């Protein structure tokens, strides 16, 4: 018969040996790696429930229609509105890419719109800016049909659209930038602006450069057209009375030239401004999760503050 005390000793020894082996394996194991950053994954558009998506012609030039997609709530009322200006280096059409952002923003209580402005291959600057201003005027001219409160319109845009949104906002009230589009009896001014990943000083950004995309947009280099580049820079037009403007940028994106200096000018005038930097976010972050929802949260809160809530009909 086995000795019970002897058996207990053997069991204890086995436990000790097992624990020692586990500790040794843990010591030899490779260190735990930090979770990888989110990968860019484009989000596809889908009209949210309770909204109707319609397309409108805001201007026409030599047979080219400038169109705008508008998300209108089904519920009657007077809603604040936000116009989106897409990016793409002023050369590529990216309305579809921005739709998910504007759909999610609409669901927060806005009429949202995306303007399909003329690209650099279709017309040189200031055609794109003129089209964006025509889009704002169209929203006001058709406010009743689109359920918009015409006194509460904001603008946002990313990359090249960030440049144009900043320029539209800073040139509010400057007639020289309106262009020849229709509805000139209506204002193209906006009450709030969100700039995403867009340089605001095109002279500083292009002084030594001859990039094909920029040259195609302006029709020449900065050295050849310094006054045009200066006039097209949002920072040039910062003055008392321009709307509150915030900036959203990606941590992994390049520095946006003129943004910090423009914020200094806004702050000196007592105009609200802020910077939000999204962790691990690339360019263009607003088209991919998790940064899409983060962008909508920031922009939605900002526009709610300055444009307010919808006034629903009884």
PDB file of N, CA and C in Angstrom, residues 82-87 98 101-102 155-166 193-198 248 286 303:
ATOM      1  N   UNK A  82     -26.352  72.583 -43.702  1.00  0.00           N
ATOM      2  CA  UNK A  82     -24.892  72.550 -43.834  1.00  0.00           C
ATOM      3  C   UNK A  82     -24.545  72.113 -45.244  1.00  0.00           C
ATOM      4  N   UNK A  83     -23.732  72.911 -45.923  1.00  0.00           N
ATOM      5  CA  UNK A  83     -23.234  72.590 -47.260  1.00  0.00           C
ATOM      6  C   UNK A  83     -21.857  71.953 -47.145  1.00  0.00           C
ATOM      7  N   UNK A  84     -21.664  70.844 -47.852  1.00  0.00           N
ATOM      8  CA  UNK A  84     -20.351  70.195 -47.924  1.00  0.00           C
ATOM      9  C   UNK A  84     -19.688  70.507 -49.256  1.00  0.00           C
ATOM     10  N   UNK A  85     -18.368  70.791 -49.194  1.00  0.00           N
ATOM     11  CA  UNK A  85     -17.556  71.004 -50.396  1.00  0.00           C
ATOM     12  C   UNK A  85     -16.509  69.899 -50.428  1.00  0.00           C
ATOM     13  N   UNK A  86     -16.600  69.024 -51.410  1.00  0.00           N
ATOM     14  CA  UNK A  86     -15.743  67.837 -51.430  1.00  0.00           C
ATOM     15  C   UNK A  86     -14.297  68.167 -51.810  1.00  0.00           C
ATOM     16  N   UNK A  87     -13.396  67.234 -51.504  1.00  0.00           N
ATOM     17  CA  UNK A  87     -11.990  67.383 -51.858  1.00  0.00           C
ATOM     18  C   UNK A  87     -11.675  66.718 -53.183  1.00  0.00           C
ATOM     19  N   UNK A  98     -18.122  61.793 -49.802  1.00  0.00           N
ATOM     20  CA  UNK A  98     -18.528  62.624 -48.664  1.00  0.00           C
ATOM     21  C   UNK A  98     -19.969  62.367 -48.225  1.00  0.00           C
ATOM     22  N   UNK A 101     -20.728  61.033 -44.562  1.00  0.00           N
ATOM     23  CA  UNK A 101     -20.573  62.051 -43.525  1.00  0.00           C
ATOM     24  C   UNK A 101     -21.806  62.952 -43.460  1.00  0.00           C
ATOM     25  N   UNK A 102     -22.274  63.389 -44.615  1.00  0.00           N
ATOM     26  CA  UNK A 102     -23.402  64.307 -44.628  1.00  0.00           C
ATOM     27  C   UNK A 102     -24.719  63.600 -44.301  1.00  0.00           C
ATOM     28  N   UNK A 155     -21.061  75.728 -43.485  1.00  0.00           N
ATOM     29  CA  UNK A 155     -20.310  75.078 -44.553  1.00  0.00           C
ATOM     30  C   UNK A 155     -19.196  74.237 -43.949  1.00  0.00           C
ATOM     31  N   UNK A 156     -18.849  73.140 -44.633  1.00  0.00           N
ATOM     32  CA  UNK A 156     -17.715  72.332 -44.231  1.00  0.00           C
ATOM     33  C   UNK A 156     -17.103  71.691 -45.474  1.00  0.00           C
ATOM     34  N   UNK A 157     -15.853  71.262 -45.352  1.00  0.00           N
ATOM     35  CA  UNK A 157     -15.209  70.604 -46.478  1.00  0.00           C
ATOM     36  C   UNK A 157     -13.851  70.093 -46.073  1.00  0.00           C
ATOM     37  N   UNK A 158     -13.334  69.125 -46.860  1.00  0.00           N
ATOM     38  CA  UNK A 158     -12.057  68.525 -46.545  1.00  0.00           C
ATOM     39  C   UNK A 158     -11.074  68.599 -47.692  1.00  0.00           C
ATOM     40  N   UNK A 159      -9.797  68.764 -47.365  1.00  0.00           N
ATOM     41  CA  UNK A 159      -8.701  68.823 -48.339  1.00  0.00           C
ATOM     42  C   UNK A 159      -8.916  70.032 -49.248  1.00  0.00           C
ATOM     43  N   UNK A 160      -9.017  69.817 -50.575  1.00  0.00           N
ATOM     44  CA  UNK A 160      -9.319  70.952 -51.447  1.00  0.00           C
ATOM     45  C   UNK A 160     -10.640  71.597 -51.052  1.00  0.00           C
ATOM     46  N   UNK A 161     -11.586  70.769 -50.577  1.00  0.00           N
ATOM     47  CA  UNK A 161     -12.850  71.302 -50.068  1.00  0.00           C
ATOM     48  C   UNK A 161     -12.671  72.067 -48.769  1.00  0.00           C
ATOM     49  N   UNK A 162     -11.622  71.725 -48.002  1.00  0.00           N
ATOM     50  CA  UNK A 162     -11.304  72.492 -46.800  1.00  0.00           C
ATOM     51  C   UNK A 162     -10.803  73.872 -47.157  1.00  0.00           C
ATOM     52  N   UNK A 163     -10.021  73.947 -48.221  1.00  0.00           N
ATOM     53  CA  UNK A 163      -9.596  75.259 -48.712  1.00  0.00           C
ATOM     54  C   UNK A 163     -10.801  76.079 -49.153  1.00  0.00           C
ATOM     55  N   UNK A 164     -11.681  75.453 -49.951  1.00  0.00           N
ATOM     56  CA  UNK A 164     -12.827  76.191 -50.487  1.00  0.00           C
ATOM     57  C   UNK A 164     -13.845  76.556 -49.407  1.00  0.00           C
ATOM     58  N   UNK A 165     -14.028  75.685 -48.412  1.00  0.00           N
ATOM     59  CA  UNK A 165     -14.967  76.023 -47.341  1.00  0.00           C
ATOM     60  C   UNK A 165     -14.437  77.199 -46.522  1.00  0.00           C
ATOM     61  N   UNK A 166     -13.122  77.185 -46.231  1.00  0.00           N
ATOM     62  CA  UNK A 166     -12.538  78.319 -45.519  1.00  0.00           C
ATOM     63  C   UNK A 166     -12.632  79.598 -46.331  1.00  0.00           C
ATOM     64  N   UNK A 193     -18.271  77.518 -39.908  1.00  0.00           N
ATOM     65  CA  UNK A 193     -17.441  76.835 -40.896  1.00  0.00           C
ATOM     66  C   UNK A 193     -16.578  75.765 -40.218  1.00  0.00           C
ATOM     67  N   UNK A 194     -16.485  74.605 -40.867  1.00  0.00           N
ATOM     68  CA  UNK A 194     -15.585  73.534 -40.437  1.00  0.00           C
ATOM     69  C   UNK A 194     -14.619  73.242 -41.578  1.00  0.00           C
ATOM     70  N   UNK A 195     -13.326  73.393 -41.299  1.00  0.00           N
ATOM     71  CA  UNK A 195     -12.285  73.106 -42.286  1.00  0.00           C
ATOM     72  C   UNK A 195     -11.596  71.804 -41.884  1.00  0.00           C
ATOM     73  N   UNK A 196     -11.568  70.839 -42.794  1.00  0.00           N
ATOM     74  CA  UNK A 196     -10.916  69.568 -42.529  1.00  0.00           C
ATOM     75  C   UNK A 196      -9.696  69.422 -43.447  1.00  0.00           C
ATOM     76  N   UNK A 197      -8.536  69.335 -42.826  1.00  0.00           N
ATOM     77  CA  UNK A 197      -7.298  68.989 -43.547  1.00  0.00           C
ATOM     78  C   UNK A 197      -7.082  69.837 -44.790  1.00  0.00           C
ATOM     79  N   UNK A 198      -7.175  71.146 -44.634  1.00  0.00           N
ATOM     80  CA  UNK A 198      -6.984  72.034 -45.780  1.00  0.00           C
ATOM     81  C   UNK A 198      -6.055  73.180 -45.465  1.00  0.00           C
ATOM     82  N   UNK A 248     -10.409  70.459 -38.228  1.00  0.00           N
ATOM     83  CA  UNK A 248     -10.252  69.051 -37.857  1.00  0.00           C
ATOM     84  C   UNK A 248      -9.134  68.485 -38.734  1.00  0.00           C
ATOM     85  N   UNK A 286     -12.269  61.569 -42.946  1.00  0.00           N
ATOM     86  CA  UNK A 286     -13.737  61.658 -42.821  1.00  0.00           C
ATOM     87  C   UNK A 286     -14.482  60.637 -43.682  1.00  0.00           C
ATOM     88  N   UNK A 303     -21.965  72.784 -35.125  1.00  0.00           N
ATOM     89  CA  UNK A 303     -23.075  73.372 -35.868  1.00  0.00           C
ATOM     90  C   UNK A 303     -24.328  73.516 -34.997  1.00  0.00           C
TER      91      UNK A 303
END
